[in-house]
Amino acid sequence: MKKSITFKNGLLHMAGDLYLPTDFDEAKKYAAVVTVHPGGGVKEQTAGLYAQKLAEQGYVALAFDASYQGESGGEPRLLEDPFARVEDVRSAVDYLTTLPFVDAEKIGALGICAGGGYAVAAAQTERRIKAVATVSAVDIGAMFRGEDSAAALQTLEAVGKQRTAEATGTEAMFLHWAPNSLEERAQATSVLMQEAYDYYRTPRAQHPNSTNRFLFSSLDKLMAFSATTNIGTFLTQPLLLIAGSEAGTRSYSEQFFALSNGPKELFWVEGATHIAMYDIPEYVAQAVTKLTAFFGENL
């Protein structure tokens, strides 16, 4: 069962889908999981799928649209602000604690792709999250910084110039998360970008609220963010990292695992790529089985 809900994040109204167990009884207390969508995604895509699967296993699960995106509030539209995204997770936890059928001592977080990095970052200082899991985790800050510091500095110079232009009336500039056409897909050099087109820009998972655009001026915030800063010190909650053995992003899960000093497990789904973990049934089933056991032991 799914209910459309709203909750507050400061002055913003957040839009979410609350998934309830099949045999839901409002008089009972349930463990709950917040699911955090990838960059460029919305609650109706992979975050919603995992929330639905967890509800089928007896959890209350909340998928929501990020601030400035989807059906959630916030201006400017299509801003990807990692620090706001982390606050989104906290606000989702706030909301769950208000529900009489949720056990406030049994709340977990699950993040997919960039949502994995955001969930890990939130859990470092959000002690109400008792267990955190990721699927195809990415540290979006590290991804956008890259390894070429000179190129990163040039990008930041360009962001500054664009902000100045917009302050004097120029229209906002946007970038694409994934190739936006078959022609661009054919030119993509990475498997990840080819997969991203197949997922986000075709009927497989295309959604009108997932527009494949984000503000160019997001880049200064993205490049300032790190999901790993305080893992070794503050992330003492149990951590489960799930990634495809063939994922080009697997190094992020390996890094999170290496840095964490708390209870932790790194689980490989053999044969899966990064985005195959979003919705391919055989891979999602393996992840859900592992997640069900993990949250069952730790919530």
PDB file of C-alpha atoms in Angstrom:
ATOM      1  CA  MET A   1       0.000   0.000   0.000  1.00  0.00           C
ATOM      2  CA  LYS A   2       1.317   3.437  -0.960  1.00  0.00           C
ATOM      3  CA  LYS A   3       0.214   6.826   0.375  1.00  0.00           C
ATOM      4  CA  SER A   4       1.241  10.196  -1.033  1.00  0.00           C
ATOM      5  CA  ILE A   5       2.364  12.409   1.837  1.00  0.00           C
ATOM      6  CA  THR A   6       4.035  15.745   2.495  1.00  0.00           C
ATOM      7  CA  PHE A   7       6.383  16.802   5.265  1.00  0.00           C
ATOM      8  CA  LYS A   8       8.240  19.923   6.289  1.00  0.00           C
ATOM      9  CA  ASN A   9      11.917  20.643   5.732  1.00  0.00           C
ATOM     10  CA  GLY A  10      12.337  24.059   7.284  1.00  0.00           C
ATOM     11  CA  LEU A  11      10.180  26.315   5.111  1.00  0.00           C
ATOM     12  CA  LEU A  12       9.970  23.773   2.286  1.00  0.00           C
ATOM     13  CA  HIS A  13       7.188  21.297   1.674  1.00  0.00           C
ATOM     14  CA  MET A  14       8.599  17.917   0.735  1.00  0.00           C
ATOM     15  CA  ALA A  15       6.682  15.365  -1.338  1.00  0.00           C
ATOM     16  CA  GLY A  16       6.956  11.694  -0.528  1.00  0.00           C
ATOM     17  CA  ASP A  17       5.422   8.280  -1.022  1.00  0.00           C
ATOM     18  CA  LEU A  18       4.935   6.243   2.135  1.00  0.00           C
ATOM     19  CA  TYR A  19       4.905   2.485   1.536  1.00  0.00           C
ATOM     20  CA  LEU A  20       3.159   0.344   4.139  1.00  0.00           C
ATOM     21  CA  PRO A  21       3.328  -3.412   4.735  1.00  0.00           C
ATOM     22  CA  THR A  22       0.646  -5.526   3.085  1.00  0.00           C
ATOM     23  CA  ASP A  23      -0.830  -6.545   6.440  1.00  0.00           C
ATOM     24  CA  PHE A  24      -0.432  -3.043   7.884  1.00  0.00           C
ATOM     25  CA  ASP A  25      -2.028  -2.525  11.299  1.00  0.00           C
ATOM     26  CA  GLU A  26      -2.013   1.074  12.522  1.00  0.00           C
ATOM     27  CA  ALA A  27      -2.082  -0.157  16.117  1.00  0.00           C
ATOM     28  CA  LYS A  28       1.335  -1.811  15.736  1.00  0.00           C
ATOM     29  CA  LYS A  29       4.833  -0.327  15.790  1.00  0.00           C
ATOM     30  CA  TYR A  30       7.028  -0.859  12.727  1.00  0.00           C
ATOM     31  CA  ALA A  31      10.660  -0.380  11.859  1.00  0.00           C
ATOM     32  CA  ALA A  32      11.024   2.220   9.107  1.00  0.00           C
ATOM     33  CA  VAL A  33      13.502   2.982   6.319  1.00  0.00           C
ATOM     34  CA  VAL A  34      14.106   6.242   4.445  1.00  0.00           C
ATOM     35  CA  THR A  35      15.120   5.630   0.820  1.00  0.00           C
ATOM     36  CA  VAL A  36      17.204   8.312  -0.908  1.00  0.00           C
ATOM     37  CA  HIS A  37      17.110   8.635  -4.694  1.00  0.00           C
ATOM     38  CA  PRO A  38      20.070   9.136  -7.072  1.00  0.00           C
ATOM     39  CA  GLY A  39      21.108  12.497  -8.467  1.00  0.00           C
ATOM     40  CA  GLY A  40      18.603  13.414 -11.142  1.00  0.00           C
ATOM     41  CA  GLY A  41      16.128  10.821  -9.943  1.00  0.00           C
ATOM     42  CA  VAL A  42      12.708  11.084  -8.350  1.00  0.00           C
ATOM     43  CA  LYS A  43      10.771   9.049  -5.819  1.00  0.00           C
ATOM     44  CA  GLU A  44       8.853   7.121  -8.495  1.00  0.00           C
ATOM     45  CA  GLN A  45      12.016   5.461  -9.825  1.00  0.00           C
ATOM     46  CA  THR A  46      14.497   3.175  -8.066  1.00  0.00           C
ATOM     47  CA  ALA A  47      14.042   4.704  -4.591  1.00  0.00           C
ATOM     48  CA  GLY A  48      10.343   3.945  -4.803  1.00  0.00           C
ATOM     49  CA  LEU A  49      10.990   0.437  -6.070  1.00  0.00           C
ATOM     50  CA  TYR A  50      13.246  -0.379  -3.132  1.00  0.00           C
ATOM     51  CA  ALA A  51      10.771   1.253  -0.720  1.00  0.00           C
ATOM     52  CA  GLN A  52       7.995  -0.932  -2.130  1.00  0.00           C
ATOM     53  CA  LYS A  53      10.122  -4.066  -1.815  1.00  0.00           C
ATOM     54  CA  LEU A  54      11.032  -3.245   1.785  1.00  0.00           C
ATOM     55  CA  ALA A  55       7.359  -2.639   2.619  1.00  0.00           C
ATOM     56  CA  GLU A  56       6.598  -6.090   1.234  1.00  0.00           C
ATOM     57  CA  GLN A  57       9.079  -7.386   3.801  1.00  0.00           C
ATOM     58  CA  GLY A  58       7.252  -5.682   6.666  1.00  0.00           C
ATOM     59  CA  TYR A  59       8.888  -2.248   6.874  1.00  0.00           C
ATOM     60  CA  VAL A  60       7.370   1.196   6.643  1.00  0.00           C
ATOM     61  CA  ALA A  61       9.409   2.842   3.876  1.00  0.00           C
ATOM     62  CA  LEU A  62       9.525   6.457   2.739  1.00  0.00           C
ATOM     63  CA  ALA A  63      10.713   7.580  -0.706  1.00  0.00           C
ATOM     64  CA  PHE A  64      10.711  11.325  -1.340  1.00  0.00           C
ATOM     65  CA  ASP A  65      11.739  13.938  -3.880  1.00  0.00           C
ATOM     66  CA  ALA A  66      14.813  15.996  -3.040  1.00  0.00           C
ATOM     67  CA  SER A  67      14.547  19.684  -2.199  1.00  0.00           C
ATOM     68  CA  TYR A  68      14.253  21.819  -5.370  1.00  0.00           C
ATOM     69  CA  GLN A  69      13.320  18.743  -7.431  1.00  0.00           C
ATOM     70  CA  GLY A  70      10.340  16.629  -8.414  1.00  0.00           C
ATOM     71  CA  GLU A  71       7.187  17.518  -6.494  1.00  0.00           C
ATOM     72  CA  SER A  72       9.097  18.945  -3.522  1.00  0.00           C
ATOM     73  CA  GLY A  73       9.380  22.674  -2.977  1.00  0.00           C
ATOM     74  CA  GLY A  74      12.338  24.985  -3.205  1.00  0.00           C
ATOM     75  CA  GLU A  75      13.838  27.598  -5.502  1.00  0.00           C
ATOM     76  CA  PRO A  76      15.773  27.663  -7.725  1.00  0.00           C
ATOM     77  CA  ARG A  77      14.395  24.585  -9.404  1.00  0.00           C
ATOM     78  CA  LEU A  78      16.704  21.696 -10.276  1.00  0.00           C
ATOM     79  CA  LEU A  79      19.401  22.729  -7.820  1.00  0.00           C
ATOM     80  CA  GLU A  80      21.481  19.764  -6.642  1.00  0.00           C
ATOM     81  CA  ASP A  81      22.782  20.886  -3.270  1.00  0.00           C
ATOM     82  CA  PRO A  82      24.417  18.014  -1.335  1.00  0.00           C
ATOM     83  CA  PHE A  83      24.094  19.819   1.965  1.00  0.00           C
ATOM     84  CA  ALA A  84      20.365  20.320   1.376  1.00  0.00           C
ATOM     85  CA  ARG A  85      20.118  16.681   0.326  1.00  0.00           C
ATOM     86  CA  VAL A  86      21.583  15.587   3.656  1.00  0.00           C
ATOM     87  CA  GLU A  87      19.105  17.843   5.460  1.00  0.00           C
ATOM     88  CA  ASP A  88      16.341  16.231   3.388  1.00  0.00           C
ATOM     89  CA  VAL A  89      17.264  12.899   4.973  1.00  0.00           C
ATOM     90  CA  ARG A  90      17.109  14.384   8.463  1.00  0.00           C
ATOM     91  CA  SER A  91      13.711  15.918   7.717  1.00  0.00           C
ATOM     92  CA  ALA A  92      12.431  12.585   6.428  1.00  0.00           C
ATOM     93  CA  VAL A  93      13.508  11.050   9.741  1.00  0.00           C
ATOM     94  CA  ASP A  94      11.706  13.902  11.536  1.00  0.00           C
ATOM     95  CA  TYR A  95       8.541  12.977   9.678  1.00  0.00           C
ATOM     96  CA  LEU A  96       8.802   9.274  10.465  1.00  0.00           C
ATOM     97  CA  THR A  97       9.153  10.016  14.173  1.00  0.00           C
ATOM     98  CA  THR A  98       5.748  11.731  14.107  1.00  0.00           C
ATOM     99  CA  LEU A  99       3.958   8.618  12.870  1.00  0.00           C
ATOM    100  CA  PRO A 100       2.342   6.674  15.740  1.00  0.00           C
ATOM    101  CA  PHE A 101       2.921   3.352  13.968  1.00  0.00           C
ATOM    102  CA  VAL A 102       6.693   3.898  13.529  1.00  0.00           C
ATOM    103  CA  ASP A 103       9.128   2.873  16.261  1.00  0.00           C
ATOM    104  CA  ALA A 104      11.358   5.951  16.484  1.00  0.00           C
ATOM    105  CA  GLU A 105      14.185   3.771  17.805  1.00  0.00           C
ATOM    106  CA  LYS A 106      14.096   1.610  14.679  1.00  0.00           C
ATOM    107  CA  ILE A 107      14.713   3.937  11.741  1.00  0.00           C
ATOM    108  CA  GLY A 108      17.211   3.116   8.999  1.00  0.00           C
ATOM    109  CA  ALA A 109      18.358   4.717   5.769  1.00  0.00           C
ATOM    110  CA  LEU A 110      18.961   3.301   2.305  1.00  0.00           C
ATOM    111  CA  GLY A 111      20.571   5.376  -0.426  1.00  0.00           C
ATOM    112  CA  ILE A 112      21.049   4.558  -4.087  1.00  0.00           C
ATOM    113  CA  CYS A 113      23.913   6.022  -6.180  1.00  0.00           C
ATOM    114  CA  ALA A 114      24.455   9.626  -5.019  1.00  0.00           C
ATOM    115  CA  GLY A 115      21.676   8.948  -2.521  1.00  0.00           C
ATOM    116  CA  GLY A 116      24.013   6.365  -1.006  1.00  0.00           C
ATOM    117  CA  GLY A 117      26.637   9.010  -0.377  1.00  0.00           C
ATOM    118  CA  TYR A 118      24.004  11.336   1.055  1.00  0.00           C
ATOM    119  CA  ALA A 119      22.644   8.602   3.350  1.00  0.00           C
ATOM    120  CA  VAL A 120      26.150   7.792   4.609  1.00  0.00           C
ATOM    121  CA  ALA A 121      26.882  11.496   5.151  1.00  0.00           C
ATOM    122  CA  ALA A 122      23.611  11.984   7.049  1.00  0.00           C
ATOM    123  CA  ALA A 123      24.131   8.943   9.264  1.00  0.00           C
ATOM    124  CA  GLN A 124      27.500  10.249  10.437  1.00  0.00           C
ATOM    125  CA  THR A 125      25.790  12.922  12.551  1.00  0.00           C
ATOM    126  CA  GLU A 126      22.137  11.811  12.553  1.00  0.00           C
ATOM    127  CA  ARG A 127      22.038   9.398  15.459  1.00  0.00           C
ATOM    128  CA  ARG A 128      18.366   8.613  14.965  1.00  0.00           C
ATOM    129  CA  ILE A 129      19.457   6.564  11.942  1.00  0.00           C
ATOM    130  CA  LYS A 130      20.246   3.231  13.561  1.00  0.00           C
ATOM    131  CA  ALA A 131      21.493   1.424  10.443  1.00  0.00           C
ATOM    132  CA  VAL A 132      22.500   2.628   6.973  1.00  0.00           C
ATOM    133  CA  ALA A 133      22.686   0.748   3.688  1.00  0.00           C
ATOM    134  CA  THR A 134      23.633   1.697   0.150  1.00  0.00           C
ATOM    135  CA  VAL A 135      23.100   0.299  -3.333  1.00  0.00           C
ATOM    136  CA  SER A 136      25.604   1.360  -6.024  1.00  0.00           C
ATOM    137  CA  ALA A 137      26.900   4.090  -3.707  1.00  0.00           C
ATOM    138  CA  VAL A 138      28.640   7.160  -5.106  1.00  0.00           C
ATOM    139  CA  ASP A 139      30.370  10.059  -3.365  1.00  0.00           C
ATOM    140  CA  ILE A 140      29.015  12.714  -5.712  1.00  0.00           C
ATOM    141  CA  GLY A 141      31.486  15.318  -4.504  1.00  0.00           C
ATOM    142  CA  ALA A 142      34.483  13.150  -5.324  1.00  0.00           C
ATOM    143  CA  MET A 143      32.933  12.251  -8.673  1.00  0.00           C
ATOM    144  CA  PHE A 144      32.533  15.884  -9.725  1.00  0.00           C
ATOM    145  CA  ARG A 145      35.927  16.958  -8.407  1.00  0.00           C
ATOM    146  CA  GLY A 146      37.658  14.224 -10.376  1.00  0.00           C
ATOM    147  CA  GLU A 147      41.389  13.762 -10.277  1.00  0.00           C
ATOM    148  CA  ASP A 148      42.401  16.824 -12.308  1.00  0.00           C
ATOM    149  CA  SER A 149      42.533  19.706  -9.823  1.00  0.00           C
ATOM    150  CA  ALA A 150      43.398  22.222 -12.534  1.00  0.00           C
ATOM    151  CA  ALA A 151      40.283  21.286 -14.499  1.00  0.00           C
ATOM    152  CA  ALA A 152      38.202  21.464 -11.314  1.00  0.00           C
ATOM    153  CA  LEU A 153      39.472  24.973 -10.634  1.00  0.00           C
ATOM    154  CA  GLN A 154      38.600  26.017 -14.186  1.00  0.00           C
ATOM    155  CA  THR A 155      35.085  24.688 -13.643  1.00  0.00           C
ATOM    156  CA  LEU A 156      34.740  26.680 -10.441  1.00  0.00           C
ATOM    157  CA  GLU A 157      35.900  29.821 -12.255  1.00  0.00           C
ATOM    158  CA  ALA A 158      33.184  29.195 -14.854  1.00  0.00           C
ATOM    159  CA  VAL A 159      30.571  28.705 -12.139  1.00  0.00           C
ATOM    160  CA  GLY A 160      31.511  32.050 -10.612  1.00  0.00           C
ATOM    161  CA  LYS A 161      31.171  33.804 -13.967  1.00  0.00           C
ATOM    162  CA  GLN A 162      27.812  32.164 -14.586  1.00  0.00           C
ATOM    163  CA  ARG A 163      26.525  33.232 -11.174  1.00  0.00           C
ATOM    164  CA  THR A 164      27.583  36.798 -11.940  1.00  0.00           C
ATOM    165  CA  ALA A 165      25.788  36.623 -15.286  1.00  0.00           C
ATOM    166  CA  GLU A 166      22.614  35.266 -13.683  1.00  0.00           C
ATOM    167  CA  ALA A 167      22.755  37.964 -10.984  1.00  0.00           C
ATOM    168  CA  THR A 168      22.549  40.557 -13.762  1.00  0.00           C
ATOM    169  CA  GLY A 169      19.655  38.930 -15.583  1.00  0.00           C
ATOM    170  CA  THR A 170      21.084  36.152 -17.748  1.00  0.00           C
ATOM    171  CA  GLU A 171      19.009  32.982 -17.862  1.00  0.00           C
ATOM    172  CA  ALA A 172      20.098  30.031 -15.747  1.00  0.00           C
ATOM    173  CA  MET A 173      22.402  27.455 -17.313  1.00  0.00           C
ATOM    174  CA  PHE A 174      21.704  23.739 -17.010  1.00  0.00           C
ATOM    175  CA  LEU A 175      23.701  20.538 -17.463  1.00  0.00           C
ATOM    176  CA  HIS A 176      22.473  17.029 -18.259  1.00  0.00           C
ATOM    177  CA  TRP A 177      22.910  14.165 -15.834  1.00  0.00           C
ATOM    178  CA  ALA A 178      22.960  11.604 -18.629  1.00  0.00           C
ATOM    179  CA  PRO A 179      23.110  11.609 -22.425  1.00  0.00           C
ATOM    180  CA  ASN A 180      19.920  13.277 -23.596  1.00  0.00           C
ATOM    181  CA  SER A 181      19.553  11.593 -26.984  1.00  0.00           C
ATOM    182  CA  LEU A 182      20.507   8.413 -28.780  1.00  0.00           C
ATOM    183  CA  GLU A 183      23.194  10.367 -30.594  1.00  0.00           C
ATOM    184  CA  GLU A 184      24.709  11.526 -27.302  1.00  0.00           C
ATOM    185  CA  ARG A 185      24.468   7.973 -25.953  1.00  0.00           C
ATOM    186  CA  ALA A 186      26.434   6.697 -28.939  1.00  0.00           C
ATOM    187  CA  GLN A 187      29.146   9.255 -28.181  1.00  0.00           C
ATOM    188  CA  ALA A 188      29.338   8.391 -24.473  1.00  0.00           C
ATOM    189  CA  THR A 189      32.619   6.764 -23.527  1.00  0.00           C
ATOM    190  CA  SER A 190      31.538   5.204 -20.231  1.00  0.00           C
ATOM    191  CA  VAL A 191      29.234   2.268 -19.648  1.00  0.00           C
ATOM    192  CA  LEU A 192      27.672   4.209 -16.781  1.00  0.00           C
ATOM    193  CA  MET A 193      26.531   7.049 -19.041  1.00  0.00           C
ATOM    194  CA  GLN A 194      25.206   4.624 -21.640  1.00  0.00           C
ATOM    195  CA  GLU A 195      23.268   2.824 -18.906  1.00  0.00           C
ATOM    196  CA  ALA A 196      22.028   6.128 -17.519  1.00  0.00           C
ATOM    197  CA  TYR A 197      20.448   6.987 -20.874  1.00  0.00           C
ATOM    198  CA  ASP A 198      18.823   3.549 -21.048  1.00  0.00           C
ATOM    199  CA  TYR A 199      17.321   3.972 -17.593  1.00  0.00           C
ATOM    200  CA  TYR A 200      16.370   7.638 -17.370  1.00  0.00           C
ATOM    201  CA  ARG A 201      15.590   8.561 -20.969  1.00  0.00           C
ATOM    202  CA  THR A 202      13.583   5.565 -22.184  1.00  0.00           C
ATOM    203  CA  PRO A 203      10.250   4.053 -21.079  1.00  0.00           C
ATOM    204  CA  ARG A 204      12.228   1.739 -18.774  1.00  0.00           C
ATOM    205  CA  ALA A 205      12.143   4.395 -16.009  1.00  0.00           C
ATOM    206  CA  GLN A 206      11.462   7.750 -17.675  1.00  0.00           C
ATOM    207  CA  HIS A 207       9.327  10.076 -15.554  1.00  0.00           C
ATOM    208  CA  PRO A 208       8.132  13.603 -16.327  1.00  0.00           C
ATOM    209  CA  ASN A 209       9.547  14.915 -13.041  1.00  0.00           C
ATOM    210  CA  SER A 210      12.996  13.498 -13.798  1.00  0.00           C
ATOM    211  CA  THR A 211      14.048  16.006 -16.449  1.00  0.00           C
ATOM    212  CA  ASN A 212      17.728  15.033 -16.819  1.00  0.00           C
ATOM    213  CA  ARG A 213      18.793  18.602 -15.987  1.00  0.00           C
ATOM    214  CA  PHE A 214      20.457  20.320 -13.060  1.00  0.00           C
ATOM    215  CA  LEU A 215      21.700  23.840 -12.509  1.00  0.00           C
ATOM    216  CA  PHE A 216      25.270  24.518 -13.600  1.00  0.00           C
ATOM    217  CA  SER A 217      25.614  26.616 -10.449  1.00  0.00           C
ATOM    218  CA  SER A 218      25.158  23.424  -8.414  1.00  0.00           C
ATOM    219  CA  LEU A 219      28.759  22.537  -9.222  1.00  0.00           C
ATOM    220  CA  ASP A 220      30.384  24.709  -6.560  1.00  0.00           C
ATOM    221  CA  LYS A 221      28.299  22.947  -3.900  1.00  0.00           C
ATOM    222  CA  LEU A 222      28.823  19.509  -5.392  1.00  0.00           C
ATOM    223  CA  MET A 223      32.589  19.951  -5.541  1.00  0.00           C
ATOM    224  CA  ALA A 224      32.712  21.145  -1.921  1.00  0.00           C
ATOM    225  CA  PHE A 225      30.929  18.030  -0.646  1.00  0.00           C
ATOM    226  CA  SER A 226      32.503  14.858   0.701  1.00  0.00           C
ATOM    227  CA  ALA A 227      30.568  11.860   1.928  1.00  0.00           C
ATOM    228  CA  THR A 228      33.648  10.485   3.677  1.00  0.00           C
ATOM    229  CA  THR A 229      34.842  13.297   5.955  1.00  0.00           C
ATOM    230  CA  ASN A 230      33.741  11.831   9.278  1.00  0.00           C
ATOM    231  CA  ILE A 231      33.050   8.191   8.477  1.00  0.00           C
ATOM    232  CA  GLY A 232      35.877   6.882  10.639  1.00  0.00           C
ATOM    233  CA  THR A 233      34.893   9.023  13.615  1.00  0.00           C
ATOM    234  CA  PHE A 234      31.112   9.274  13.633  1.00  0.00           C
ATOM    235  CA  LEU A 235      29.676   6.426  11.550  1.00  0.00           C
ATOM    236  CA  THR A 236      29.374   3.830  14.289  1.00  0.00           C
ATOM    237  CA  GLN A 237      26.009   2.450  13.141  1.00  0.00           C
ATOM    238  CA  PRO A 238      25.942  -0.823  11.201  1.00  0.00           C
ATOM    239  CA  LEU A 239      26.732  -0.239   7.514  1.00  0.00           C
ATOM    240  CA  LEU A 240      25.831  -2.422   4.538  1.00  0.00           C
ATOM    241  CA  LEU A 241      27.254  -1.585   1.115  1.00  0.00           C
ATOM    242  CA  ILE A 242      25.751  -3.401  -1.888  1.00  0.00           C
ATOM    243  CA  ALA A 243      27.271  -3.015  -5.329  1.00  0.00           C
ATOM    244  CA  GLY A 244      27.434  -4.845  -8.618  1.00  0.00           C
ATOM    245  CA  SER A 245      30.666  -6.705  -9.257  1.00  0.00           C
ATOM    246  CA  GLU A 246      30.818  -5.093 -12.721  1.00  0.00           C
ATOM    247  CA  ALA A 247      29.963  -1.556 -11.584  1.00  0.00           C
ATOM    248  CA  GLY A 248      32.401   1.127 -12.652  1.00  0.00           C
ATOM    249  CA  THR A 249      31.576   2.907  -9.390  1.00  0.00           C
ATOM    250  CA  ARG A 250      32.423   0.006  -7.080  1.00  0.00           C
ATOM    251  CA  SER A 251      35.466   1.860  -5.731  1.00  0.00           C
ATOM    252  CA  TYR A 252      33.184   4.211  -3.764  1.00  0.00           C
ATOM    253  CA  SER A 253      31.651   1.310  -1.851  1.00  0.00           C
ATOM    254  CA  GLU A 254      35.141  -0.062  -1.250  1.00  0.00           C
ATOM    255  CA  GLN A 255      36.275   3.319   0.068  1.00  0.00           C
ATOM    256  CA  PHE A 256      33.297   3.701   2.396  1.00  0.00           C
ATOM    257  CA  PHE A 257      33.935   0.178   3.673  1.00  0.00           C
ATOM    258  CA  ALA A 258      37.632   0.815   4.280  1.00  0.00           C
ATOM    259  CA  LEU A 259      37.019   4.074   6.155  1.00  0.00           C
ATOM    260  CA  SER A 260      34.221   2.868   8.422  1.00  0.00           C
ATOM    261  CA  ASN A 261      35.249   1.662  11.878  1.00  0.00           C
ATOM    262  CA  GLY A 262      31.802   0.396  12.856  1.00  0.00           C
ATOM    263  CA  PRO A 263      30.078  -2.912  12.041  1.00  0.00           C
ATOM    264  CA  LYS A 264      30.172  -3.210   8.272  1.00  0.00           C
ATOM    265  CA  GLU A 265      29.677  -5.505   5.305  1.00  0.00           C
ATOM    266  CA  LEU A 266      30.454  -5.140   1.614  1.00  0.00           C
ATOM    267  CA  PHE A 267      28.198  -7.340  -0.524  1.00  0.00           C
ATOM    268  CA  TRP A 268      28.861  -7.918  -4.212  1.00  0.00           C
ATOM    269  CA  VAL A 269      26.054  -8.817  -6.601  1.00  0.00           C
ATOM    270  CA  GLU A 270      27.824 -10.900  -9.210  1.00  0.00           C
ATOM    271  CA  GLY A 271      27.442  -9.754 -12.798  1.00  0.00           C
ATOM    272  CA  ALA A 272      25.559  -6.557 -11.995  1.00  0.00           C
ATOM    273  CA  THR A 273      26.589  -3.127 -13.242  1.00  0.00           C
ATOM    274  CA  HIS A 274      25.870   0.159 -11.471  1.00  0.00           C
ATOM    275  CA  ILE A 275      22.430   0.863 -12.930  1.00  0.00           C
ATOM    276  CA  ALA A 276      21.437  -2.799 -13.260  1.00  0.00           C
ATOM    277  CA  MET A 277      21.034  -2.609  -9.481  1.00  0.00           C
ATOM    278  CA  TYR A 278      18.306   0.016  -9.939  1.00  0.00           C
ATOM    279  CA  ASP A 279      15.621  -2.221 -11.397  1.00  0.00           C
ATOM    280  CA  ILE A 280      16.787  -5.495 -12.953  1.00  0.00           C
ATOM    281  CA  PRO A 281      14.655  -8.046 -11.048  1.00  0.00           C
ATOM    282  CA  GLU A 282      17.304 -10.711 -10.413  1.00  0.00           C
ATOM    283  CA  TYR A 283      19.744  -8.170  -8.986  1.00  0.00           C
ATOM    284  CA  VAL A 284      17.164  -6.193  -7.016  1.00  0.00           C
ATOM    285  CA  ALA A 285      15.924  -9.455  -5.483  1.00  0.00           C
ATOM    286  CA  GLN A 286      19.425 -10.265  -4.217  1.00  0.00           C
ATOM    287  CA  ALA A 287      19.795  -6.762  -2.787  1.00  0.00           C
ATOM    288  CA  VAL A 288      16.385  -6.853  -1.089  1.00  0.00           C
ATOM    289  CA  THR A 289      17.124 -10.226   0.501  1.00  0.00           C
ATOM    290  CA  LYS A 290      20.349  -8.807   1.916  1.00  0.00           C
ATOM    291  CA  LEU A 291      18.684  -5.548   3.008  1.00  0.00           C
ATOM    292  CA  THR A 292      15.838  -7.403   4.729  1.00  0.00           C
ATOM    293  CA  ALA A 293      18.291  -9.452   6.767  1.00  0.00           C
ATOM    294  CA  PHE A 294      20.463  -6.416   7.539  1.00  0.00           C
ATOM    295  CA  PHE A 295      17.640  -4.187   8.744  1.00  0.00           C
ATOM    296  CA  GLY A 296      16.066  -7.149  10.541  1.00  0.00           C
ATOM    297  CA  GLU A 297      19.234  -7.627  12.578  1.00  0.00           C
ATOM    298  CA  ASN A 298      19.908  -3.950  13.230  1.00  0.00           C
ATOM    299  CA  LEU A 299      16.541  -2.215  13.614  1.00  0.00           C
TER     300      LEU A 299
END
